[in-house]
Amino acid sequence: MSVRPSRLRGIGYMMLAVFLFSGMDTLAKLVLKSYPLPGLIWARYAVHLVFMIVLAAPHRGMAIIILAGMLAVNWQRALRLAVGSSRKR
């Protein structure tokens, strides 16, 4: 039985995603002991923005990062995330 390279690549990406998610969760729990939650959340999204600019912008242009469909829904989600993250627990 022959397996196509694209299928193997997909399996590899899936394994990498599971590894990265579990690593990110473990790292966040370790760092949370030393830093406040709002700062950790801010850093997480700031790093994600840098990755998106570095990885997506050269191929698809900066507009793919800045402009989005359903802008009102995106702003509402961002506002809820900011309010929910900034509350003291």
PDB file of N, CA and C in Angstrom:
ATOM      1  N   MET A   1       0.838  -1.175   0.000  1.00  0.00           N
ATOM      2  CA  MET A   1       0.000   0.000   0.000  1.00  0.00           C
ATOM      3  C   MET A   1       0.888   1.246   0.000  1.00  0.00           C
ATOM      4  N   SER A   2       0.673   2.114  -0.956  1.00  0.00           N
ATOM      5  CA  SER A   2       1.488   3.310  -1.118  1.00  0.00           C
ATOM      6  C   SER A   2       0.810   4.509  -0.449  1.00  0.00           C
ATOM      7  N   VAL A   3       1.607   5.300   0.233  1.00  0.00           N
ATOM      8  CA  VAL A   3       1.101   6.508   0.890  1.00  0.00           C
ATOM      9  C   VAL A   3       1.665   7.711   0.157  1.00  0.00           C
ATOM     10  N   ARG A   4       0.782   8.624  -0.216  1.00  0.00           N
ATOM     11  CA  ARG A   4       1.219   9.813  -0.935  1.00  0.00           C
ATOM     12  C   ARG A   4       2.018  10.743  -0.021  1.00  0.00           C
ATOM     13  N   PRO A   5       3.006  11.433  -0.581  1.00  0.00           N
ATOM     14  CA  PRO A   5       3.813  12.362   0.231  1.00  0.00           C
ATOM     15  C   PRO A   5       2.971  13.465   0.882  1.00  0.00           C
ATOM     16  N   SER A   6       1.916  13.912   0.200  1.00  0.00           N
ATOM     17  CA  SER A   6       1.081  14.963   0.784  1.00  0.00           C
ATOM     18  C   SER A   6       0.375  14.468   2.044  1.00  0.00           C
ATOM     19  N   ARG A   7       0.012  13.200   2.062  1.00  0.00           N
ATOM     20  CA  ARG A   7      -0.632  12.633   3.245  1.00  0.00           C
ATOM     21  C   ARG A   7       0.368  12.545   4.402  1.00  0.00           C
ATOM     22  N   LEU A   8       1.589  12.146   4.106  1.00  0.00           N
ATOM     23  CA  LEU A   8       2.624  12.096   5.138  1.00  0.00           C
ATOM     24  C   LEU A   8       2.951  13.493   5.661  1.00  0.00           C
ATOM     25  N   ARG A   9       2.968  14.463   4.772  1.00  0.00           N
ATOM     26  CA  ARG A   9       3.211  15.840   5.186  1.00  0.00           C
ATOM     27  C   ARG A   9       2.088  16.322   6.099  1.00  0.00           C
ATOM     28  N   GLY A  10       0.857  15.966   5.774  1.00  0.00           N
ATOM     29  CA  GLY A  10      -0.283  16.327   6.612  1.00  0.00           C
ATOM     30  C   GLY A  10      -0.198  15.712   7.992  1.00  0.00           C
ATOM     31  N   ILE A  11       0.216  14.461   8.055  1.00  0.00           N
ATOM     32  CA  ILE A  11       0.386  13.792   9.346  1.00  0.00           C
ATOM     33  C   ILE A  11       1.498  14.469  10.144  1.00  0.00           C
ATOM     34  N   GLY A  12       2.569  14.830   9.472  1.00  0.00           N
ATOM     35  CA  GLY A  12       3.669  15.530  10.139  1.00  0.00           C
ATOM     36  C   GLY A  12       3.237  16.887  10.683  1.00  0.00           C
ATOM     37  N   TYR A  13       2.434  17.633   9.899  1.00  0.00           N
ATOM     38  CA  TYR A  13       1.930  18.921  10.369  1.00  0.00           C
ATOM     39  C   TYR A  13       1.020  18.748  11.583  1.00  0.00           C
ATOM     40  N   MET A  14       0.210  17.704  11.561  1.00  0.00           N
ATOM     41  CA  MET A  14      -0.690  17.440  12.685  1.00  0.00           C
ATOM     42  C   MET A  14       0.112  17.127  13.948  1.00  0.00           C
ATOM     43  N   MET A  15       1.144  16.322  13.820  1.00  0.00           N
ATOM     44  CA  MET A  15       1.992  16.000  14.972  1.00  0.00           C
ATOM     45  C   MET A  15       2.729  17.238  15.478  1.00  0.00           C
ATOM     46  N   LEU A  16       3.209  18.065  14.569  1.00  0.00           N
ATOM     47  CA  LEU A  16       3.882  19.297  14.959  1.00  0.00           C
ATOM     48  C   LEU A  16       2.925  20.236  15.693  1.00  0.00           C
ATOM     49  N   ALA A  17       1.686  20.342  15.212  1.00  0.00           N
ATOM     50  CA  ALA A  17       0.704  21.209  15.863  1.00  0.00           C
ATOM     51  C   ALA A  17       0.410  20.748  17.285  1.00  0.00           C
ATOM     52  N   VAL A  18       0.240  19.443  17.478  1.00  0.00           N
ATOM     53  CA  VAL A  18      -0.013  18.914  18.819  1.00  0.00           C
ATOM     54  C   VAL A  18       1.171  19.198  19.735  1.00  0.00           C
ATOM     55  N   PHE A  19       2.373  19.011  19.238  1.00  0.00           N
ATOM     56  CA  PHE A  19       3.576  19.292  20.027  1.00  0.00           C
ATOM     57  C   PHE A  19       3.665  20.770  20.393  1.00  0.00           C
ATOM     58  N   LEU A  20       3.402  21.656  19.418  1.00  0.00           N
ATOM     59  CA  LEU A  20       3.497  23.091  19.684  1.00  0.00           C
ATOM     60  C   LEU A  20       2.417  23.558  20.655  1.00  0.00           C
ATOM     61  N   PHE A  21       1.184  23.058  20.518  1.00  0.00           N
ATOM     62  CA  PHE A  21       0.118  23.452  21.440  1.00  0.00           C
ATOM     63  C   PHE A  21       0.414  22.995  22.860  1.00  0.00           C
ATOM     64  N   SER A  22       0.871  21.768  23.020  1.00  0.00           N
ATOM     65  CA  SER A  22       1.176  21.288  24.369  1.00  0.00           C
ATOM     66  C   SER A  22       2.398  22.018  24.941  1.00  0.00           C
ATOM     67  N   GLY A  23       3.371  22.321  24.099  1.00  0.00           N
ATOM     68  CA  GLY A  23       4.524  23.084  24.558  1.00  0.00           C
ATOM     69  C   GLY A  23       4.147  24.502  24.960  1.00  0.00           C
ATOM     70  N   MET A  24       3.264  25.136  24.181  1.00  0.00           N
ATOM     71  CA  MET A  24       2.815  26.483  24.511  1.00  0.00           C
ATOM     72  C   MET A  24       2.035  26.494  25.824  1.00  0.00           C
ATOM     73  N   ASP A  25       1.201  25.493  26.032  1.00  0.00           N
ATOM     74  CA  ASP A  25       0.426  25.405  27.265  1.00  0.00           C
ATOM     75  C   ASP A  25       1.344  25.215  28.469  1.00  0.00           C
ATOM     76  N   THR A  26       2.318  24.340  28.352  1.00  0.00           N
ATOM     77  CA  THR A  26       3.263  24.100  29.445  1.00  0.00           C
ATOM     78  C   THR A  26       4.084  25.350  29.741  1.00  0.00           C
ATOM     79  N   LEU A  27       4.567  26.007  28.697  1.00  0.00           N
ATOM     80  CA  LEU A  27       5.351  27.221  28.877  1.00  0.00           C
ATOM     81  C   LEU A  27       4.520  28.327  29.527  1.00  0.00           C
ATOM     82  N   ALA A  28       3.265  28.467  29.112  1.00  0.00           N
ATOM     83  CA  ALA A  28       2.397  29.489  29.695  1.00  0.00           C
ATOM     84  C   ALA A  28       2.164  29.233  31.182  1.00  0.00           C
ATOM     85  N   LYS A  29       1.978  27.986  31.560  1.00  0.00           N
ATOM     86  CA  LYS A  29       1.769  27.669  32.972  1.00  0.00           C
ATOM     87  C   LYS A  29       3.022  27.943  33.797  1.00  0.00           C
ATOM     88  N   LEU A  30       4.187  27.690  33.245  1.00  0.00           N
ATOM     89  CA  LEU A  30       5.421  27.977  33.960  1.00  0.00           C
ATOM     90  C   LEU A  30       5.667  29.482  34.096  1.00  0.00           C
ATOM     91  N   VAL A  31       5.420  30.225  33.027  1.00  0.00           N
ATOM     92  CA  VAL A  31       5.662  31.665  33.030  1.00  0.00           C
ATOM     93  C   VAL A  31       4.624  32.387  33.888  1.00  0.00           C
ATOM     94  N   LEU A  32       3.417  31.843  33.965  1.00  0.00           N
ATOM     95  CA  LEU A  32       2.339  32.469  34.736  1.00  0.00           C
ATOM     96  C   LEU A  32       2.684  32.566  36.221  1.00  0.00           C
ATOM     97  N   LYS A  33       3.574  31.720  36.695  1.00  0.00           N
ATOM     98  CA  LYS A  33       3.987  31.779  38.098  1.00  0.00           C
ATOM     99  C   LYS A  33       4.802  33.032  38.390  1.00  0.00           C
ATOM    100  N   SER A  34       5.441  33.604  37.372  1.00  0.00           N
ATOM    101  CA  SER A  34       6.331  34.749  37.574  1.00  0.00           C
ATOM    102  C   SER A  34       5.779  36.072  37.037  1.00  0.00           C
ATOM    103  N   TYR A  35       4.847  36.012  36.084  1.00  0.00           N
ATOM    104  CA  TYR A  35       4.347  37.225  35.446  1.00  0.00           C
ATOM    105  C   TYR A  35       2.826  37.283  35.555  1.00  0.00           C
ATOM    106  N   PRO A  36       2.262  38.500  35.551  1.00  0.00           N
ATOM    107  CA  PRO A  36       0.803  38.633  35.634  1.00  0.00           C
ATOM    108  C   PRO A  36       0.122  38.178  34.334  1.00  0.00           C
ATOM    109  N   LEU A  37      -1.096  37.719  34.454  1.00  0.00           N
ATOM    110  CA  LEU A  37      -1.842  37.184  33.320  1.00  0.00           C
ATOM    111  C   LEU A  37      -2.031  38.190  32.179  1.00  0.00           C
ATOM    112  N   PRO A  38      -2.435  39.454  32.440  1.00  0.00           N
ATOM    113  CA  PRO A  38      -2.606  40.385  31.302  1.00  0.00           C
ATOM    114  C   PRO A  38      -1.324  40.587  30.492  1.00  0.00           C
ATOM    115  N   GLY A  39      -0.180  40.648  31.162  1.00  0.00           N
ATOM    116  CA  GLY A  39       1.083  40.801  30.443  1.00  0.00           C
ATOM    117  C   GLY A  39       1.413  39.584  29.603  1.00  0.00           C
ATOM    118  N   LEU A  40       1.092  38.418  30.123  1.00  0.00           N
ATOM    119  CA  LEU A  40       1.327  37.177  29.391  1.00  0.00           C
ATOM    120  C   LEU A  40       0.446  37.094  28.149  1.00  0.00           C
ATOM    121  N   ILE A  41      -0.809  37.480  28.290  1.00  0.00           N
ATOM    122  CA  ILE A  41      -1.727  37.466  27.141  1.00  0.00           C
ATOM    123  C   ILE A  41      -1.277  38.479  26.093  1.00  0.00           C
ATOM    124  N   TRP A  42      -0.883  39.671  26.546  1.00  0.00           N
ATOM    125  CA  TRP A  42      -0.411  40.688  25.611  1.00  0.00           C
ATOM    126  C   TRP A  42       0.808  40.188  24.849  1.00  0.00           C
ATOM    127  N   ALA A  43       1.751  39.582  25.553  1.00  0.00           N
ATOM    128  CA  ALA A  43       2.968  39.082  24.901  1.00  0.00           C
ATOM    129  C   ALA A  43       2.632  37.984  23.897  1.00  0.00           C
ATOM    130  N   ARG A  44       1.695  37.129  24.253  1.00  0.00           N
ATOM    131  CA  ARG A  44       1.311  36.033  23.352  1.00  0.00           C
ATOM    132  C   ARG A  44       0.781  36.586  22.031  1.00  0.00           C
ATOM    133  N   TYR A  45      -0.114  37.575  22.102  1.00  0.00           N
ATOM    134  CA  TYR A  45      -0.682  38.124  20.875  1.00  0.00           C
ATOM    135  C   TYR A  45       0.320  38.992  20.117  1.00  0.00           C
ATOM    136  N   ALA A  46       1.210  39.653  20.830  1.00  0.00           N
ATOM    137  CA  ALA A  46       2.234  40.451  20.150  1.00  0.00           C
ATOM    138  C   ALA A  46       3.186  39.554  19.361  1.00  0.00           C
ATOM    139  N   VAL A  47       3.585  38.441  19.956  1.00  0.00           N
ATOM    140  CA  VAL A  47       4.465  37.493  19.255  1.00  0.00           C
ATOM    141  C   VAL A  47       3.742  36.895  18.051  1.00  0.00           C
ATOM    142  N   HIS A  48       2.455  36.595  18.208  1.00  0.00           N
ATOM    143  CA  HIS A  48       1.687  36.056  17.082  1.00  0.00           C
ATOM    144  C   HIS A  48       1.616  37.069  15.941  1.00  0.00           C
ATOM    145  N   LEU A  49       1.440  38.344  16.265  1.00  0.00           N
ATOM    146  CA  LEU A  49       1.401  39.377  15.234  1.00  0.00           C
ATOM    147  C   LEU A  49       2.724  39.446  14.479  1.00  0.00           C
ATOM    148  N   VAL A  50       3.829  39.372  15.199  1.00  0.00           N
ATOM    149  CA  VAL A  50       5.141  39.401  14.549  1.00  0.00           C
ATOM    150  C   VAL A  50       5.305  38.202  13.617  1.00  0.00           C
ATOM    151  N   PHE A  51       4.902  37.016  14.090  1.00  0.00           N
ATOM    152  CA  PHE A  51       4.979  35.833  13.226  1.00  0.00           C
ATOM    153  C   PHE A  51       4.124  35.995  11.980  1.00  0.00           C
ATOM    154  N   MET A  52       2.929  36.550  12.122  1.00  0.00           N
ATOM    155  CA  MET A  52       2.058  36.733  10.962  1.00  0.00           C
ATOM    156  C   MET A  52       2.663  37.721   9.975  1.00  0.00           C
ATOM    157  N   ILE A  53       3.280  38.780  10.484  1.00  0.00           N
ATOM    158  CA  ILE A  53       3.907  39.752   9.590  1.00  0.00           C
ATOM    159  C   ILE A  53       5.085  39.113   8.866  1.00  0.00           C
ATOM    160  N   VAL A  54       5.879  38.341   9.579  1.00  0.00           N
ATOM    161  CA  VAL A  54       7.060  37.724   8.977  1.00  0.00           C
ATOM    162  C   VAL A  54       6.674  36.619   7.995  1.00  0.00           C
ATOM    163  N   LEU A  55       5.680  35.800   8.343  1.00  0.00           N
ATOM    164  CA  LEU A  55       5.342  34.651   7.511  1.00  0.00           C
ATOM    165  C   LEU A  55       4.332  34.950   6.410  1.00  0.00           C
ATOM    166  N   ALA A  56       3.294  35.725   6.717  1.00  0.00           N
ATOM    167  CA  ALA A  56       2.217  35.920   5.739  1.00  0.00           C
ATOM    168  C   ALA A  56       2.420  37.145   4.855  1.00  0.00           C
ATOM    169  N   ALA A  57       2.939  38.213   5.411  1.00  0.00           N
ATOM    170  CA  ALA A  57       3.036  39.458   4.643  1.00  0.00           C
ATOM    171  C   ALA A  57       3.894  39.347   3.381  1.00  0.00           C
ATOM    172  N   PRO A  58       5.038  38.651   3.408  1.00  0.00           N
ATOM    173  CA  PRO A  58       5.818  38.576   2.165  1.00  0.00           C
ATOM    174  C   PRO A  58       5.089  37.865   1.023  1.00  0.00           C
ATOM    175  N   HIS A  59       4.219  36.930   1.340  1.00  0.00           N
ATOM    176  CA  HIS A  59       3.550  36.140   0.299  1.00  0.00           C
ATOM    177  C   HIS A  59       2.217  36.737  -0.125  1.00  0.00           C
ATOM    178  N   ARG A  60       1.473  37.301   0.828  1.00  0.00           N
ATOM    179  CA  ARG A  60       0.107  37.734   0.521  1.00  0.00           C
ATOM    180  C   ARG A  60      -0.106  39.220   0.702  1.00  0.00           C
ATOM    181  N   GLY A  61       0.904  39.935   1.137  1.00  0.00           N
ATOM    182  CA  GLY A  61       0.787  41.374   1.330  1.00  0.00           C
ATOM    183  C   GLY A  61       0.303  41.722   2.732  1.00  0.00           C
ATOM    184  N   MET A  62       0.554  42.936   3.125  1.00  0.00           N
ATOM    185  CA  MET A  62       0.187  43.393   4.464  1.00  0.00           C
ATOM    186  C   MET A  62      -1.331  43.504   4.623  1.00  0.00           C
ATOM    187  N   ALA A  63      -2.045  43.657   3.536  1.00  0.00           N
ATOM    188  CA  ALA A  63      -3.496  43.807   3.611  1.00  0.00           C
ATOM    189  C   ALA A  63      -4.160  42.571   4.208  1.00  0.00           C
ATOM    190  N   ILE A  64      -3.597  41.398   4.021  1.00  0.00           N
ATOM    191  CA  ILE A  64      -4.192  40.172   4.557  1.00  0.00           C
ATOM    192  C   ILE A  64      -4.172  40.186   6.082  1.00  0.00           C
ATOM    193  N   ILE A  65      -3.234  40.904   6.674  1.00  0.00           N
ATOM    194  CA  ILE A  65      -3.142  40.978   8.133  1.00  0.00           C
ATOM    195  C   ILE A  65      -4.036  42.086   8.673  1.00  0.00           C
ATOM    196  N   ILE A  66      -4.075  43.216   7.983  1.00  0.00           N
ATOM    197  CA  ILE A  66      -4.802  44.383   8.483  1.00  0.00           C
ATOM    198  C   ILE A  66      -6.285  44.311   8.145  1.00  0.00           C
ATOM    199  N   LEU A  67      -6.614  44.000   6.911  1.00  0.00           N
ATOM    200  CA  LEU A  67      -8.005  43.978   6.476  1.00  0.00           C
ATOM    201  C   LEU A  67      -8.598  42.590   6.668  1.00  0.00           C
ATOM    202  N   ALA A  68      -9.809  42.568   7.136  1.00  0.00           N
ATOM    203  CA  ALA A  68     -10.480  41.291   7.346  1.00  0.00           C
ATOM    204  C   ALA A  68     -11.944  41.427   6.970  1.00  0.00           C
ATOM    205  N   GLY A  69     -12.540  40.329   6.594  1.00  0.00           N
ATOM    206  CA  GLY A  69     -13.966  40.323   6.347  1.00  0.00           C
ATOM    207  C   GLY A  69     -14.700  40.417   7.677  1.00  0.00           C
ATOM    208  N   MET A  70     -15.911  40.907   7.654  1.00  0.00           N
ATOM    209  CA  MET A  70     -16.742  41.049   8.854  1.00  0.00           C
ATOM    210  C   MET A  70     -15.996  41.823   9.943  1.00  0.00           C
ATOM    211  N   LEU A  71     -15.603  43.023   9.628  1.00  0.00           N
ATOM    212  CA  LEU A  71     -14.797  43.848  10.525  1.00  0.00           C
ATOM    213  C   LEU A  71     -15.481  44.084  11.863  1.00  0.00           C
ATOM    214  N   ALA A  72     -16.798  44.295  11.868  1.00  0.00           N
ATOM    215  CA  ALA A  72     -17.516  44.543  13.128  1.00  0.00           C
ATOM    216  C   ALA A  72     -17.416  43.348  14.065  1.00  0.00           C
ATOM    217  N   VAL A  73     -17.510  42.153  13.525  1.00  0.00           N
ATOM    218  CA  VAL A  73     -17.415  40.943  14.349  1.00  0.00           C
ATOM    219  C   VAL A  73     -16.008  40.804  14.924  1.00  0.00           C
ATOM    220  N   ASN A  74     -15.000  41.116  14.132  1.00  0.00           N
ATOM    221  CA  ASN A  74     -13.613  41.036  14.621  1.00  0.00           C
ATOM    222  C   ASN A  74     -13.355  42.041  15.728  1.00  0.00           C
ATOM    223  N   TRP A  75     -13.869  43.272  15.581  1.00  0.00           N
ATOM    224  CA  TRP A  75     -13.690  44.273  16.633  1.00  0.00           C
ATOM    225  C   TRP A  75     -14.429  43.879  17.903  1.00  0.00           C
ATOM    226  N   GLN A  76     -15.608  43.312  17.760  1.00  0.00           N
ATOM    227  CA  GLN A  76     -16.369  42.862  18.926  1.00  0.00           C
ATOM    228  C   GLN A  76     -15.607  41.750  19.656  1.00  0.00           C
ATOM    229  N   ARG A  77     -15.069  40.817  18.914  1.00  0.00           N
ATOM    230  CA  ARG A  77     -14.290  39.737  19.519  1.00  0.00           C
ATOM    231  C   ARG A  77     -13.050  40.277  20.227  1.00  0.00           C
ATOM    232  N   ALA A  78     -12.368  41.222  19.598  1.00  0.00           N
ATOM    233  CA  ALA A  78     -11.173  41.814  20.206  1.00  0.00           C
ATOM    234  C   ALA A  78     -11.522  42.561  21.488  1.00  0.00           C
ATOM    235  N   LEU A  79     -12.628  43.288  21.475  1.00  0.00           N
ATOM    236  CA  LEU A  79     -13.052  44.015  22.668  1.00  0.00           C
ATOM    237  C   LEU A  79     -13.399  43.051  23.804  1.00  0.00           C
ATOM    238  N   ARG A  80     -14.109  41.987  23.490  1.00  0.00           N
ATOM    239  CA  ARG A  80     -14.446  40.994  24.519  1.00  0.00           C
ATOM    240  C   ARG A  80     -13.188  40.329  25.081  1.00  0.00           C
ATOM    241  N   LEU A  81     -12.244  40.040  24.232  1.00  0.00           N
ATOM    242  CA  LEU A  81     -10.992  39.442  24.688  1.00  0.00           C
ATOM    243  C   LEU A  81     -10.236  40.399  25.599  1.00  0.00           C
ATOM    244  N   ALA A  82     -10.184  41.670  25.221  1.00  0.00           N
ATOM    245  CA  ALA A  82      -9.472  42.661  26.042  1.00  0.00           C
ATOM    246  C   ALA A  82     -10.146  42.842  27.391  1.00  0.00           C
ATOM    247  N   VAL A  83     -11.469  42.936  27.399  1.00  0.00           N
ATOM    248  CA  VAL A  83     -12.188  43.112  28.668  1.00  0.00           C
ATOM    249  C   VAL A  83     -12.078  41.865  29.528  1.00  0.00           C
ATOM    250  N   GLY A  84     -12.249  40.717  28.941  1.00  0.00           N
ATOM    251  CA  GLY A  84     -12.159  39.469  29.692  1.00  0.00           C
ATOM    252  C   GLY A  84     -10.761  39.195  30.227  1.00  0.00           C
ATOM    253  N   SER A  85      -9.749  39.638  29.508  1.00  0.00           N
ATOM    254  CA  SER A  85      -8.363  39.406  29.938  1.00  0.00           C
ATOM    255  C   SER A  85      -7.916  40.406  30.987  1.00  0.00           C
ATOM    256  N   SER A  86      -8.532  41.571  31.023  1.00  0.00           N
ATOM    257  CA  SER A  86      -8.049  42.619  31.911  1.00  0.00           C
ATOM    258  C   SER A  86      -8.705  42.569  33.300  1.00  0.00           C
ATOM    259  N   ARG A  87      -9.750  41.789  33.466  1.00  0.00           N
ATOM    260  CA  ARG A  87     -10.404  41.714  34.787  1.00  0.00           C
ATOM    261  C   ARG A  87      -9.510  41.031  35.792  1.00  0.00           C
ATOM    262  N   LYS A  88      -9.528  41.548  36.998  1.00  0.00           N
ATOM    263  CA  LYS A  88      -8.764  40.926  38.078  1.00  0.00           C
ATOM    264  C   LYS A  88      -9.532  39.711  38.580  1.00  0.00           C
ATOM    265  N   ARG A  89      -8.824  38.658  38.872  1.00  0.00           N
ATOM    266  CA  ARG A  89      -9.470  37.430  39.375  1.00  0.00           C
ATOM    267  C   ARG A  89      -9.046  37.178  40.773  1.00  0.00           C
TER     268      ARG A  89
END
